[in-house]
């Protein structure tokens, strides 16, 4: 009789450091194991809390905090839980003591964008507006998640050196000094064969004395997931700080680095879902991406930005746009992997009627528009 697979592999393979240094199961589920600023790596990775989660998952039990993955799967989408099985399933062995193979390190909330769907905890650029709205997470713009870089390396270095993948995300990794310090440390220790994977707004390639292209030249594999939700005006509206022309220039600057894979990674929200076909076509036409260069990020919270809140008539407009896209994609022989992601967006949007949150979306939009002197209706 085959033994049941764990519900999720994250507690055996993944080490996520988020707000205030809390080490959690992943970036989506609020399942904390400990605090990397207060505890040793061993205390966290082999601690009672994480082992209890492992035991539960071994029984096939989901944690009630795993709602994001469960909701996405129920709507016919692919979750991070499922992706982890696809990418790292062959490395799992419950009887073998192993260090995490996949790191997700958020050193701070340092960011130069204030995206509509983000918040102060993930972006220092949100601070002034968050303070006006009384939504600030702390009393200063920049909040360090890892307070002592050298201590973190001393505790976690052995695991980092054997990692298969290190994932950098927001804040914005390319404006985070500790990101470059970590790359320096990895190169000093000849640890350049793992994959570096970024979720980045891709707005800058140089930060002070650091030139990220010079670093990427030394790593065997680099994946760039560019956080762009739309092009030109709508893109600049959703992500405050975004500049379409600068984005294009930065894309051109990395073309010589053949080992760097570049894809767009739009956050699928009520603001962006209808525009997704146009964004993909423009990026393909302008050779920003290859035909398979799409990786969607489905927004779950806050609910007033979730695509499920669209009223029926607006959902029908999205469906019509997507049908046009499917017809075009068939003629252009667009990869099935891309078509599947569009269908995932469509299924997710149609899976539930949350239109009761539409008035809240309108209220929030008007509030932020007034703060920023913008107007969604004018786009």
mmCIF file of C-alpha atoms in Angstrom, residues 16-189:
data_model
loop_
_atom_site.group_PDB
_atom_site.id
_atom_site.type_symbol
_atom_site.label_atom_id
_atom_site.label_comp_id
_atom_site.label_asym_id
_atom_site.label_seq_id
_atom_site.Cartn_x
_atom_site.Cartn_y
_atom_site.Cartn_z
ATOM 1 C CA UNK A 16 10.400 31.891 4.265
ATOM 2 C CA UNK A 17 11.430 35.020 6.183
ATOM 3 C CA UNK A 18 8.783 37.752 6.212
ATOM 4 C CA UNK A 19 7.650 40.745 8.238
ATOM 5 C CA UNK A 20 9.566 41.380 11.490
ATOM 6 C CA UNK A 21 11.722 38.298 10.922
ATOM 7 C CA UNK A 22 8.942 35.753 11.301
ATOM 8 C CA UNK A 23 9.779 32.445 9.635
ATOM 9 C CA UNK A 24 6.621 31.005 8.119
ATOM 10 C CA UNK A 25 5.470 28.059 6.050
ATOM 11 C CA UNK A 26 5.263 30.252 2.953
ATOM 12 C CA UNK A 27 4.451 33.779 1.818
ATOM 13 C CA UNK A 28 0.715 33.023 1.657
ATOM 14 C CA UNK A 29 -0.176 31.023 4.758
ATOM 15 C CA UNK A 30 0.218 32.740 8.122
ATOM 16 C CA UNK A 31 1.787 29.694 9.789
ATOM 17 C CA UNK A 32 4.739 31.008 11.845
ATOM 18 C CA UNK A 33 7.485 28.663 13.016
ATOM 19 C CA UNK A 34 9.600 31.202 14.877
ATOM 20 C CA UNK A 35 11.589 34.429 14.704
ATOM 21 C CA UNK A 36 14.979 34.413 12.958
ATOM 22 C CA UNK A 37 16.038 37.531 14.904
ATOM 23 C CA UNK A 38 15.461 35.835 18.244
ATOM 24 C CA UNK A 39 16.056 32.131 17.589
ATOM 25 C CA UNK A 40 18.731 30.005 15.964
ATOM 26 C CA UNK A 41 18.157 28.352 12.606
ATOM 27 C CA UNK A 42 18.171 24.922 14.282
ATOM 28 C CA UNK A 43 15.593 25.986 16.871
ATOM 29 C CA UNK A 44 13.230 26.996 14.097
ATOM 30 C CA UNK A 45 13.883 24.295 11.490
ATOM 31 C CA UNK A 46 13.786 21.453 14.001
ATOM 32 C CA UNK A 47 11.395 23.045 16.460
ATOM 33 C CA UNK A 48 8.161 21.803 17.948
ATOM 34 C CA UNK A 49 5.948 24.108 15.881
ATOM 35 C CA UNK A 50 7.267 23.095 12.469
ATOM 36 C CA UNK A 51 7.307 19.418 13.422
ATOM 37 C CA UNK A 52 3.660 19.578 14.407
ATOM 38 C CA UNK A 53 2.817 21.040 11.011
ATOM 39 C CA UNK A 54 4.867 18.295 9.357
ATOM 40 C CA UNK A 55 2.988 15.636 11.300
ATOM 41 C CA UNK A 56 -0.355 17.116 10.289
ATOM 42 C CA UNK A 57 0.631 17.347 6.654
ATOM 43 C CA UNK A 58 1.902 13.754 6.706
ATOM 44 C CA UNK A 59 -1.622 12.702 7.649
ATOM 45 C CA UNK A 60 -2.900 14.541 4.587
ATOM 46 C CA UNK A 61 -4.439 17.260 6.725
ATOM 47 C CA UNK A 62 -4.538 20.837 5.490
ATOM 48 C CA UNK A 63 -4.056 23.615 7.985
ATOM 49 C CA UNK A 64 -6.977 26.030 8.285
ATOM 50 C CA UNK A 65 -4.508 28.818 7.417
ATOM 51 C CA UNK A 66 -3.856 27.308 3.974
ATOM 52 C CA UNK A 67 -6.929 29.017 2.536
ATOM 53 C CA UNK A 68 -5.241 30.820 -0.365
ATOM 54 C CA UNK A 69 -4.049 27.589 -1.986
ATOM 55 C CA UNK A 70 -7.316 25.793 -1.240
ATOM 56 C CA UNK A 71 -9.443 28.544 -2.782
ATOM 57 C CA UNK A 72 -7.272 28.705 -5.880
ATOM 58 C CA UNK A 73 -7.353 24.947 -6.377
ATOM 59 C CA UNK A 74 -11.115 24.800 -5.871
ATOM 60 C CA UNK A 75 -11.479 27.405 -8.604
ATOM 61 C CA UNK A 76 -9.427 25.303 -11.007
ATOM 62 C CA UNK A 77 -6.166 27.198 -10.633
ATOM 63 C CA UNK A 78 -2.657 26.063 -9.797
ATOM 64 C CA UNK A 79 -1.474 26.848 -6.270
ATOM 65 C CA UNK A 80 1.994 27.313 -4.813
ATOM 66 C CA UNK A 81 1.432 24.015 -3.002
ATOM 67 C CA UNK A 82 1.028 22.243 -6.345
ATOM 68 C CA UNK A 83 3.928 24.123 -7.947
ATOM 69 C CA UNK A 84 6.194 23.049 -5.091
ATOM 70 C CA UNK A 85 5.360 19.418 -5.766
ATOM 71 C CA UNK A 86 6.167 19.900 -9.453
ATOM 72 C CA UNK A 87 9.482 21.668 -8.851
ATOM 73 C CA UNK A 88 10.819 19.955 -5.753
ATOM 74 C CA UNK A 89 8.795 16.782 -5.272
ATOM 75 C CA UNK A 90 11.698 14.531 -6.263
ATOM 76 C CA UNK A 91 13.803 15.933 -3.411
ATOM 77 C CA UNK A 92 11.337 15.057 -0.668
ATOM 78 C CA UNK A 93 12.106 12.205 1.706
ATOM 79 C CA UNK A 94 10.377 12.215 5.078
ATOM 80 C CA UNK A 95 12.921 9.832 6.604
ATOM 81 C CA UNK A 96 15.925 11.928 5.659
ATOM 82 C CA UNK A 97 17.006 14.925 7.668
ATOM 83 C CA UNK A 98 17.474 17.684 5.135
ATOM 84 C CA UNK A 99 18.023 21.396 5.067
ATOM 85 C CA UNK A 100 15.620 23.649 3.164
ATOM 86 C CA UNK A 101 16.262 23.686 -0.563
ATOM 87 C CA UNK A 102 14.120 26.682 -1.400
ATOM 88 C CA UNK A 103 14.515 30.035 0.386
ATOM 89 C CA UNK A 104 12.239 33.059 0.219
ATOM 90 C CA UNK A 105 13.991 35.927 1.973
ATOM 91 C CA UNK A 106 12.373 39.340 2.468
ATOM 92 C CA UNK A 107 15.081 41.411 4.182
ATOM 93 C CA UNK A 108 12.868 44.473 4.580
ATOM 94 C CA UNK A 109 9.921 46.334 3.088
ATOM 95 C CA UNK A 110 12.258 48.609 1.080
ATOM 96 C CA UNK A 111 10.490 49.512 -2.146
ATOM 97 C CA UNK A 112 10.342 52.394 -4.609
ATOM 98 C CA UNK A 113 6.757 51.667 -5.752
ATOM 99 C CA UNK A 114 3.416 52.126 -4.021
ATOM 100 C CA UNK A 115 1.202 49.711 -5.947
ATOM 101 C CA UNK A 116 -2.561 49.927 -5.509
ATOM 102 C CA UNK A 117 -2.857 46.318 -4.388
ATOM 103 C CA UNK A 118 0.065 46.498 -1.939
ATOM 104 C CA UNK A 119 0.456 47.909 1.599
ATOM 105 C CA UNK A 120 3.002 49.450 3.968
ATOM 106 C CA UNK A 121 4.156 46.084 5.317
ATOM 107 C CA UNK A 122 5.488 45.187 1.875
ATOM 108 C CA UNK A 123 6.455 48.646 0.625
ATOM 109 C CA UNK A 124 8.223 51.514 2.367
ATOM 110 C CA UNK A 125 6.916 53.828 -0.395
ATOM 111 C CA UNK A 126 3.402 53.297 0.966
ATOM 112 C CA UNK A 127 4.258 54.871 4.317
ATOM 113 C CA UNK A 128 3.122 58.466 3.829
ATOM 114 C CA UNK A 129 -0.233 57.512 2.331
ATOM 115 C CA UNK A 130 -0.722 54.679 4.800
ATOM 116 C CA UNK A 131 -0.117 57.151 7.619
ATOM 117 C CA UNK A 132 -2.757 59.502 6.223
ATOM 118 C CA UNK A 133 -5.166 56.577 6.020
ATOM 119 C CA UNK A 134 -4.074 55.283 9.461
ATOM 120 C CA UNK A 135 -3.004 51.982 7.889
ATOM 121 C CA UNK A 136 0.717 52.227 8.579
ATOM 122 C CA UNK A 137 2.234 49.095 10.073
ATOM 123 C CA UNK A 138 4.850 51.033 12.049
ATOM 124 C CA UNK A 139 6.052 54.560 12.754
ATOM 125 C CA UNK A 140 8.803 54.584 10.129
ATOM 126 C CA UNK A 141 8.752 53.931 6.398
ATOM 127 C CA UNK A 142 11.527 51.321 6.298
ATOM 128 C CA UNK A 143 11.075 48.223 8.424
ATOM 129 C CA UNK A 144 13.856 45.670 8.714
ATOM 130 C CA UNK A 145 12.708 42.069 8.808
ATOM 131 C CA UNK A 146 16.231 40.773 9.408
ATOM 132 C CA UNK A 147 17.849 43.123 11.895
ATOM 133 C CA UNK A 148 21.391 41.660 11.876
ATOM 134 C CA UNK A 149 22.620 40.459 8.489
ATOM 135 C CA UNK A 150 25.849 38.934 9.806
ATOM 136 C CA UNK A 151 23.989 36.962 12.452
ATOM 137 C CA UNK A 152 21.503 35.716 9.872
ATOM 138 C CA UNK A 153 24.343 34.477 7.657
ATOM 139 C CA UNK A 154 26.086 32.836 10.603
ATOM 140 C CA UNK A 155 22.900 30.968 11.504
ATOM 141 C CA UNK A 156 21.560 30.177 8.033
ATOM 142 C CA UNK A 157 24.667 30.081 5.856
ATOM 143 C CA UNK A 158 25.170 26.317 5.819
ATOM 144 C CA UNK A 159 21.652 25.839 4.483
ATOM 145 C CA UNK A 160 21.933 28.669 1.967
ATOM 146 C CA UNK A 161 25.083 27.200 0.440
ATOM 147 C CA UNK A 162 23.292 23.983 -0.551
ATOM 148 C CA UNK A 163 20.024 25.577 -1.677
ATOM 149 C CA UNK A 164 18.559 24.794 -5.075
ATOM 150 C CA UNK A 165 16.715 28.107 -5.313
ATOM 151 C CA UNK A 166 16.670 31.473 -3.589
ATOM 152 C CA UNK A 167 13.616 33.609 -4.271
ATOM 153 C CA UNK A 168 13.752 37.375 -3.753
ATOM 154 C CA UNK A 169 10.562 39.404 -3.506
ATOM 155 C CA UNK A 170 9.038 42.525 -2.048
ATOM 156 C CA UNK A 171 9.638 44.967 -0.808
ATOM 157 C CA UNK A 172 11.646 45.407 -3.959
ATOM 158 C CA UNK A 173 14.804 43.251 -3.921
ATOM 159 C CA UNK A 174 16.723 45.430 -6.382
ATOM 160 C CA UNK A 175 16.606 48.398 -3.970
ATOM 161 C CA UNK A 176 17.495 46.298 -0.915
ATOM 162 C CA UNK A 177 21.145 46.486 0.178
ATOM 163 C CA UNK A 178 21.068 43.125 1.967
ATOM 164 C CA UNK A 179 20.141 41.414 -1.287
ATOM 165 C CA UNK A 180 23.493 42.500 -2.759
ATOM 166 C CA UNK A 181 25.349 41.601 0.427
ATOM 167 C CA UNK A 182 23.920 38.093 0.167
ATOM 168 C CA UNK A 183 24.960 37.768 -3.476
ATOM 169 C CA UNK A 184 28.473 38.923 -2.511
ATOM 170 C CA UNK A 185 28.587 36.286 0.215
ATOM 171 C CA UNK A 186 27.359 33.529 -2.112
ATOM 172 C CA UNK A 187 30.000 34.373 -4.713
ATOM 173 C CA UNK A 188 32.727 34.543 -2.082
ATOM 174 C CA UNK A 189 31.745 31.009 -1.121
#
